[in-house]
Coordinates of C-alpha atoms in Angstrom, one line a residue:
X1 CA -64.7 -17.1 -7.8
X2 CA -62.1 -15.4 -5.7
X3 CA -62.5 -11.7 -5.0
X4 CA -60.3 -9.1 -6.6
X5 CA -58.5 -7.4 -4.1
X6 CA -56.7 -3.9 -5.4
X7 CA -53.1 -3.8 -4.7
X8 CA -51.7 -1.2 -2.0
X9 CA -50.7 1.6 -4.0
X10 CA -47.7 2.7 -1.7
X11 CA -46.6 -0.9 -2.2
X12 CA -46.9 -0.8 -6.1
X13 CA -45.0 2.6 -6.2
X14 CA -42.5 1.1 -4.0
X15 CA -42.3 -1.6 -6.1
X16 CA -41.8 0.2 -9.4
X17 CA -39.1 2.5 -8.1
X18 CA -36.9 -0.2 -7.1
X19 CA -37.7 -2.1 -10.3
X20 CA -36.7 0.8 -12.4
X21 CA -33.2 1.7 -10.5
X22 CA -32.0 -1.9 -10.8
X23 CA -33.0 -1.7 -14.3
X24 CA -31.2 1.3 -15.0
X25 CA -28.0 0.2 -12.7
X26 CA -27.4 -2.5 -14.9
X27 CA -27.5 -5.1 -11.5
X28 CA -29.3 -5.8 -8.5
X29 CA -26.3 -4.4 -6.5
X30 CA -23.0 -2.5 -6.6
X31 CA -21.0 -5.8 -6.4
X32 CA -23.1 -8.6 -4.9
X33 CA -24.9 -10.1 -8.0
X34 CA -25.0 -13.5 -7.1
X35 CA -26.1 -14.2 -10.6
X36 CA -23.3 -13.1 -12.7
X37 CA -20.5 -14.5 -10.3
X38 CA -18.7 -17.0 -11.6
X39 CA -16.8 -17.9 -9.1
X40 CA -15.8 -20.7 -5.5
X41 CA -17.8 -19.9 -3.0
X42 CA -16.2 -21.5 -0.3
X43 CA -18.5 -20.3 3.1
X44 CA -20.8 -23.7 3.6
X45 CA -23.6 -21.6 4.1
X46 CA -23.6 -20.2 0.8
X47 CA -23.3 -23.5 -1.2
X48 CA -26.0 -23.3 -2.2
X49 CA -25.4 -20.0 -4.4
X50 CA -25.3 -20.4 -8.0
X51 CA -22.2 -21.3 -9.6
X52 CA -21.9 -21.0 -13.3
X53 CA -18.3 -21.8 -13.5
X54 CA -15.7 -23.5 -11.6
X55 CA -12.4 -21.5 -13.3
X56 CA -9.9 -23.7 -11.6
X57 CA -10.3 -26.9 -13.3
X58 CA -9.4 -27.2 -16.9
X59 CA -6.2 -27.9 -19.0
X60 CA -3.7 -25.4 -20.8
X61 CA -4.3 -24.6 -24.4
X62 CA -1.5 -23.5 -26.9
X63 CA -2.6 -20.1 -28.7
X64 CA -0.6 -18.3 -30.9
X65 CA -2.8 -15.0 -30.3
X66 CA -1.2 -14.7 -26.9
X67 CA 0.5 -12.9 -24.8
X68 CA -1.6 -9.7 -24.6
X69 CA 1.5 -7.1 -24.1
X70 CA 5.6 -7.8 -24.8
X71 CA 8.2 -7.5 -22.3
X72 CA 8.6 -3.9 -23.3
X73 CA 5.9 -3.2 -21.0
X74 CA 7.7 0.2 -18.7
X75 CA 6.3 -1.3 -15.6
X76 CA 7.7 -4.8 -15.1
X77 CA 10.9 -5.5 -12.7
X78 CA 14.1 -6.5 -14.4
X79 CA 13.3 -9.9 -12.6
X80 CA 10.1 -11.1 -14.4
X81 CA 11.4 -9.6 -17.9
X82 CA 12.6 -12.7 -19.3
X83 CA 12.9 -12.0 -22.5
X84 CA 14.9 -9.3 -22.5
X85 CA 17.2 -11.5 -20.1
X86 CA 18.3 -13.8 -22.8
X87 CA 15.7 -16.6 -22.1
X88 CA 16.0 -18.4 -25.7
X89 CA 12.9 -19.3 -26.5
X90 CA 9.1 -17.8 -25.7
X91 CA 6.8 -20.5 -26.0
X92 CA 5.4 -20.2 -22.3
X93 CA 3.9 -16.7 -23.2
X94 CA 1.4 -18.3 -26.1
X95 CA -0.5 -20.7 -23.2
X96 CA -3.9 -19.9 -22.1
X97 CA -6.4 -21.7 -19.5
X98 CA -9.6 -23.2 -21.1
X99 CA -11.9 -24.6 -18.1
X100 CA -13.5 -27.7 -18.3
X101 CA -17.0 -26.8 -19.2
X102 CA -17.3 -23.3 -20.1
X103 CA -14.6 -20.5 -21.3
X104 CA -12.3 -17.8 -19.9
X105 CA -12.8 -14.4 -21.6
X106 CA -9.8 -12.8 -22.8
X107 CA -8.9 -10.4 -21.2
X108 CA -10.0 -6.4 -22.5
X109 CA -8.5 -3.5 -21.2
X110 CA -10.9 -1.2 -21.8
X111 CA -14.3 -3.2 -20.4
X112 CA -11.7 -4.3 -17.4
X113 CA -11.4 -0.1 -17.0
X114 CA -15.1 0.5 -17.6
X115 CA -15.7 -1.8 -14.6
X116 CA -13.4 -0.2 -12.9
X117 CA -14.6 3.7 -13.3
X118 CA -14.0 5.7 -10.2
X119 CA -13.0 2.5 -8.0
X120 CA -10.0 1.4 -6.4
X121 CA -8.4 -2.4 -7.0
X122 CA -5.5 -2.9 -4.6
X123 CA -3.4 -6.2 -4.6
X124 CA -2.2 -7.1 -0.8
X125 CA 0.5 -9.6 -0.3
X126 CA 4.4 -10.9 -1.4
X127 CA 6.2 -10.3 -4.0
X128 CA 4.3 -12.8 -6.2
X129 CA 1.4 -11.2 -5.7
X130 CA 3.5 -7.7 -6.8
X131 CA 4.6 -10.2 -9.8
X132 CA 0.5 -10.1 -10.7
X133 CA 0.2 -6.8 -9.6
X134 CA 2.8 -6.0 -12.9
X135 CA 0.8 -8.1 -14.9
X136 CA -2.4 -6.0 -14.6
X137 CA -1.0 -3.3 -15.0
X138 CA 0.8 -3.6 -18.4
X139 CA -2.5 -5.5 -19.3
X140 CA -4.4 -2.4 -19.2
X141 CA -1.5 0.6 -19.1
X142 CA -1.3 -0.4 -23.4
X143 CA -5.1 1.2 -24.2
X144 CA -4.2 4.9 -21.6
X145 CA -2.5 7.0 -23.9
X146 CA 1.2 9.0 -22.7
X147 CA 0.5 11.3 -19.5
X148 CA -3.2 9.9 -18.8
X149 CA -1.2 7.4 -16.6
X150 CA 0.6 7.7 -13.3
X151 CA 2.5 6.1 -10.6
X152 CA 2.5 7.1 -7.0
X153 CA 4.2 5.6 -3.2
X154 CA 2.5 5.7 -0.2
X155 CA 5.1 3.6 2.4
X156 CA 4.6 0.4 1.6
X157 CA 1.6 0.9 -1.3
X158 CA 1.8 1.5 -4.9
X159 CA -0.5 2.4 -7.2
X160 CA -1.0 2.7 -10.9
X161 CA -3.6 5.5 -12.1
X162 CA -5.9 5.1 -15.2
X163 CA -6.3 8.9 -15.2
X164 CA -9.3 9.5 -17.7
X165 CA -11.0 6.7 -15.6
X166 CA -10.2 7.9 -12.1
X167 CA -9.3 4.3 -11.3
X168 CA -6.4 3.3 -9.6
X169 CA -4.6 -0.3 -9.5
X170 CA -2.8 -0.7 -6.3
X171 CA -0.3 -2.9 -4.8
X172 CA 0.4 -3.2 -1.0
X173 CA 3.4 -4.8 0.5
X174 CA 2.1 -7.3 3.5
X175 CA 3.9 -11.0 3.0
X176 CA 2.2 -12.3 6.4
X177 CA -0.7 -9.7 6.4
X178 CA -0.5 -9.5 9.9
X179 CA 2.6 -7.4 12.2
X180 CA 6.0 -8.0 12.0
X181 CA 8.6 -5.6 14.1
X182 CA 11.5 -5.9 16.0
X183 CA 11.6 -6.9 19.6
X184 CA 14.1 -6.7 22.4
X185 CA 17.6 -7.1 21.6
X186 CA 16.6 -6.5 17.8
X187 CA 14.9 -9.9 17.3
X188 CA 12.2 -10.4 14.9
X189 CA 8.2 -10.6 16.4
X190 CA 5.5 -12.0 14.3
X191 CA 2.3 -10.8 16.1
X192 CA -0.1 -13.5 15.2
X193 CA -3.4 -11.1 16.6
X194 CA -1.8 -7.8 15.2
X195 CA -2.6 -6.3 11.5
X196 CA -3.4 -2.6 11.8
X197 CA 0.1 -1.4 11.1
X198 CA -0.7 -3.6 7.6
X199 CA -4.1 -2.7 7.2
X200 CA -4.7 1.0 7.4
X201 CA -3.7 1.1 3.4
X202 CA -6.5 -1.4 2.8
X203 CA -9.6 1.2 4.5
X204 CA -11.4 2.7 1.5
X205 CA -10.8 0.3 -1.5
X206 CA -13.3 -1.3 -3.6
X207 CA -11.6 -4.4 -4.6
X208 CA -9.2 -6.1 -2.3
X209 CA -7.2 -9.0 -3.5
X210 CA -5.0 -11.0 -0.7
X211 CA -2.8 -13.8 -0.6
X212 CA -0.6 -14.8 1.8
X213 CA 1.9 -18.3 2.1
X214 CA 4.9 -18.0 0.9
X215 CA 6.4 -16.4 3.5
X216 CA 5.0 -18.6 6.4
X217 CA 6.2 -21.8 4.9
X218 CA 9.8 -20.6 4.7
X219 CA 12.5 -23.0 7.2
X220 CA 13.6 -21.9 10.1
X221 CA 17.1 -21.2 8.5
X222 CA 15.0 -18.6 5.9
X223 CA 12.3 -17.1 8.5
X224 CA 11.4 -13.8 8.4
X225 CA 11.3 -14.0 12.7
X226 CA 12.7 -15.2 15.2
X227 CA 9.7 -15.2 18.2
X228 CA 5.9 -15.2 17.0
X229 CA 3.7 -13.4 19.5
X230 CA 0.1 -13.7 20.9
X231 CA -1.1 -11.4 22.9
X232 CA 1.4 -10.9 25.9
X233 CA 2.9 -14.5 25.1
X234 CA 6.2 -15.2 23.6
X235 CA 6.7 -18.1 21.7
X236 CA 10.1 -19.7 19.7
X237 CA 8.2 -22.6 18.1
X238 CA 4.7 -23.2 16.6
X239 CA 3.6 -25.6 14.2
X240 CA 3.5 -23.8 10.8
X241 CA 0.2 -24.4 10.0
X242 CA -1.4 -23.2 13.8
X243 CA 0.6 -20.0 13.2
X244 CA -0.9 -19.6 9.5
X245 CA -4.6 -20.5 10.9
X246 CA -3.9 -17.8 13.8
X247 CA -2.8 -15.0 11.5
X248 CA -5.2 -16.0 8.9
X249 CA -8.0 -15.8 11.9
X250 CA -6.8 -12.0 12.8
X251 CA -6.8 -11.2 9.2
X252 CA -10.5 -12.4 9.2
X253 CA -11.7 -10.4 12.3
X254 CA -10.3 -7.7 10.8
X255 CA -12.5 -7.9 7.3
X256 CA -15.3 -8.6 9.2
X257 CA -15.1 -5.5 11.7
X258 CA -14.1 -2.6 9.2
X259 CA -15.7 -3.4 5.9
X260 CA -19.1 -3.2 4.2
X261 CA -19.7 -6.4 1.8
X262 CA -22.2 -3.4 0.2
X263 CA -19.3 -1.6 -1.0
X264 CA -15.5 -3.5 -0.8
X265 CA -15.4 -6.4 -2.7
X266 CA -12.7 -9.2 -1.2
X267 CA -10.9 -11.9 -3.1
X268 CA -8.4 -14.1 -1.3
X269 CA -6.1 -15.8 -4.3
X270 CA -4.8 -19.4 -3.4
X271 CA -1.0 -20.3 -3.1
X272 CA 1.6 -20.4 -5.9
X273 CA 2.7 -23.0 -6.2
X274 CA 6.9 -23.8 -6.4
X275 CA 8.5 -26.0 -8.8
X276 CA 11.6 -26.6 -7.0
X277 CA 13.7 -28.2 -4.2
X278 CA 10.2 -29.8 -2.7
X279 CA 8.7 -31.3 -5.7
X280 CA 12.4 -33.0 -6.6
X281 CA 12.9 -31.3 -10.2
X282 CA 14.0 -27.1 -11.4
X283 CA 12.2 -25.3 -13.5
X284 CA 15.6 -24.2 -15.7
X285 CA 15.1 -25.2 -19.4
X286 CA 11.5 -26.3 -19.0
X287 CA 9.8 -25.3 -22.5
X288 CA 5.9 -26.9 -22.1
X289 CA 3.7 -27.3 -19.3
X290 CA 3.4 -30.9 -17.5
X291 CA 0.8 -33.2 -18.7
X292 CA -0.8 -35.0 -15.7
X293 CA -0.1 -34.9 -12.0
X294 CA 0.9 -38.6 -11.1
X295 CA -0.1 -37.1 -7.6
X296 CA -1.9 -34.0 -7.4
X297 CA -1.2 -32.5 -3.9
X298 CA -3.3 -29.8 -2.1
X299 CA -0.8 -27.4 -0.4
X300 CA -1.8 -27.2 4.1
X301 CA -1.7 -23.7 3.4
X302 CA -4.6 -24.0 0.9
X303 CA -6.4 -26.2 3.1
X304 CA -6.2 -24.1 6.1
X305 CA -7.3 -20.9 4.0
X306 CA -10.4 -22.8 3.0
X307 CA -11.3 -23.9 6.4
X308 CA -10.9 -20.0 7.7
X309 CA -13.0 -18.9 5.2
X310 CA -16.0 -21.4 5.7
X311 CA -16.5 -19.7 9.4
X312 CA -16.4 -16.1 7.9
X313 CA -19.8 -14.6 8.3
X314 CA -18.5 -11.9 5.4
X315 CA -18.6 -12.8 1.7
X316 CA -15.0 -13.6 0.4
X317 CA -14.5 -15.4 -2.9
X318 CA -11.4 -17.5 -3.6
X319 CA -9.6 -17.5 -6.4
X320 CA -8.2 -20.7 -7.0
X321 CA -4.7 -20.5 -9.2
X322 CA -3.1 -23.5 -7.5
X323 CA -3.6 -26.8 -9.8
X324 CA -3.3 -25.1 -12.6
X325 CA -0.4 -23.0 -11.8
X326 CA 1.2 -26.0 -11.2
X327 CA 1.3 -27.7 -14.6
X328 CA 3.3 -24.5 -15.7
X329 CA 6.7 -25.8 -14.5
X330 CA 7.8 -23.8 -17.9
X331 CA 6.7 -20.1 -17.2
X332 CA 9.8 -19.4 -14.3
X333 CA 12.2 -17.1 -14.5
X334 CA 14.9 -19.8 -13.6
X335 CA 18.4 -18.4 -14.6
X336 CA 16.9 -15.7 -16.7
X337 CA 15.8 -13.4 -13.3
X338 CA 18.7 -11.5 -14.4
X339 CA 20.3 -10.0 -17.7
X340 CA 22.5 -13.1 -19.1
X341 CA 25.1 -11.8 -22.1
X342 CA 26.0 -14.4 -24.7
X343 CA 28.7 -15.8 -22.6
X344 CA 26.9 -16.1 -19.6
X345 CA 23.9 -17.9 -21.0
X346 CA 26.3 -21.1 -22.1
X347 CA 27.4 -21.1 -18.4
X348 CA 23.5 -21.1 -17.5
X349 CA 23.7 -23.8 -14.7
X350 CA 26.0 -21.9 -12.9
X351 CA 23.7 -19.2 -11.5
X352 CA 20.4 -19.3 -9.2
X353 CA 17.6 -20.5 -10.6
X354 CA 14.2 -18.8 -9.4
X355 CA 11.4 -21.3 -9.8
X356 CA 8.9 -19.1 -7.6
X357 CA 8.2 -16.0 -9.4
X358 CA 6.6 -16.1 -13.0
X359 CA 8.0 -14.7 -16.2
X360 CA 6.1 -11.8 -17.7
X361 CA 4.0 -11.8 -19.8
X362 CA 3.4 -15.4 -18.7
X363 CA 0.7 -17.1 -15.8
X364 CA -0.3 -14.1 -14.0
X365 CA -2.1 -12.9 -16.9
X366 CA -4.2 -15.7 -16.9
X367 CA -4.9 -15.2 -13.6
X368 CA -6.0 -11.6 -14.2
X369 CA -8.4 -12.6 -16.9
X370 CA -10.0 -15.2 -13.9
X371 CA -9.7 -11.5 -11.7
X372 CA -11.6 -9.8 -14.8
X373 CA -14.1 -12.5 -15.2
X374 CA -14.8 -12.8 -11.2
X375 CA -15.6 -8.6 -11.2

């Protein structure tokens, strides 16, 4: 029989100690709990991490229990307030996403908060990402009562205060994420391997959610520059999707140099997706989501992200919203970005249609309940 050897006691006490403050945290780290994450890993050396859930794959659901908040909501642009624009009818706001094997929590403001307690969430990006950034806010902003609430501006930042919680929800304004400024003879420079200017609002937060694409598919007739840069070289033309994988790469250096994966969380959130010019149809007077894809398409920009993520050594989680965005040719603003009277509204046709930004309450919240359930 095998002889009993007594355990080192500095090894036992050791042991005990870190058993009881993970018992007492609640998790085996501040935000690493590979157990509890439901979501895409997309680094190849993590696939083998457990994944509970894949969120991105499933099928709309009518519900009459949705949306979560009205138009009313104090903190939404005049742009996404489609209601109180004149759009007719409001079925778009009663969808929400049930994945294919498992379920999406609904979103609650106050266990969303509790999370949250004495952190900072900041949303980085365009102006869709602002148009989510609205969407969390009035998700939560219902359950803080008058003068526990706040908004402050810090240059290109935003950021909506949960007083009682000391937690903030932040927006900052970076389309490309990396440097544009304006060159010799006041043309336009994208620096493809500068992003300080952007990211000195991003040093200190516990949550940062990017996305960046919009803006770097735009035509030449629509582009934000006129020269992109690299280093000390000047050039006028770069395939769209070298440029992306260039700025996306400095972005990534950047996470990689200045943050701690012990204390920032990062979540990069996938393309919007456009129902528009390039998919041959508007979004004006669409009242239910598409069926079935005929031909489901993967936007470059989505494959590019996923390749630049794979050779980051830090852990980033993607938050897929493209596919199933893009049933919801329904949920646009379309005609109704703007305050239509009686008379204007049987003229409809006649005015720009916005089929990029989303309607709120509408498709961002769903995304933010994917955020809530990620955290």
């Amino acid at each position: 029989m095998a002889k009993y050897r007594r355990p080192n006691p500095h090894f036992t006490f050791l042991f005990l100690t870190l058993f009881a403050y993970c018992f007492f945290q609640g998790k085996s780290s501040s935000w690493l709990n590979t157990e509890a994450n439901e979501v895409v890993m997309v680094q190849s050396r993590r696939q083998d991490w457990p994944k509970r859930c894949d969120f991105s794959v499933g099928k709309w659901i009518y519900d009459q229990s949705y949306p979560l908040y009205d138009s009313n909501c104090p903190y939404l642009s005049t742009a996404v307030t489609c209601q109180r624009n004149g759009r007719p009818d409001s079925g778009y706001e009663k969808w929400k996403w049930k994945p294919n094997g498992c379920s999406l929590p609904r979103f609650d403001a106050l266990k969303f908060l509790g999370k949250m307690r004495r952190k900072r969430i900041m949303l980085v990006g365009d102006s869709i990402m602002r148009n989510q950034w609205e969407s969390l806010v009035c998700l939560v902003q219902g359950v803080i009562p008058t003068g526990h609430k706040k908004v402050t501006y810090n240059g290109p930042s935003m950021a909506f205060h949960a007083l009682d919680f000391e937690t903030s929800i932040e927006f900052s304004w970076a389309p490309l994420l990396v440097e544009l400024s304006k060159g010799a003879d006041n043309k336009r420079v994208l620096h493809l391997d500068l992003i300080e200017e952007n990211a000195r609002y991003w040093r200190g937060v516990d949550v940062l959610v990017f996305d960046s694409a919009h803006w770097w598919t735009h035509s030449d007739q629509w582009s934000s520059w006129d020269y992109y840069m690299e280093g000390k070289s000047l050039y006028k033309t770069m395939n769209p999707n070298i440029a992306y994988q260039k700025g996306l790469t400095t972005w990534a250096k950047w996470v990689e140099l200045n943050l701690d994966p012990r204390k920032s969380r990062v979540i990069f959130r996938t393309m919007s997706p456009r129902h528009n010019r390039e998919n041959g149809w508007k979004c004006y007077n669409q009242k239910t989501p598409l069926k079935i894809f005929s031909h489901p398409h993967v936007p470059d920009q989505v494959v590019v992200l996923k390749g630049v993520l794979r050779r980051m050594g830090f852990p980033v989680h993607l938050h897929d919203i493209t596919t199933m965005s893009a049933f919801r040719r329904d949920a646009h603003p379309s005609v109704y970005r703007r305050a239509l009277n009686q008379a204007q509204r049987q003229h409809a046709r006649e005015f720009s249609s916005d089929c990029s930004h989303w309607c709120l309450p509408g498709v961002p919240d769903i995304w933010n309940e994917m955020l809530s359930a990620m955290l």
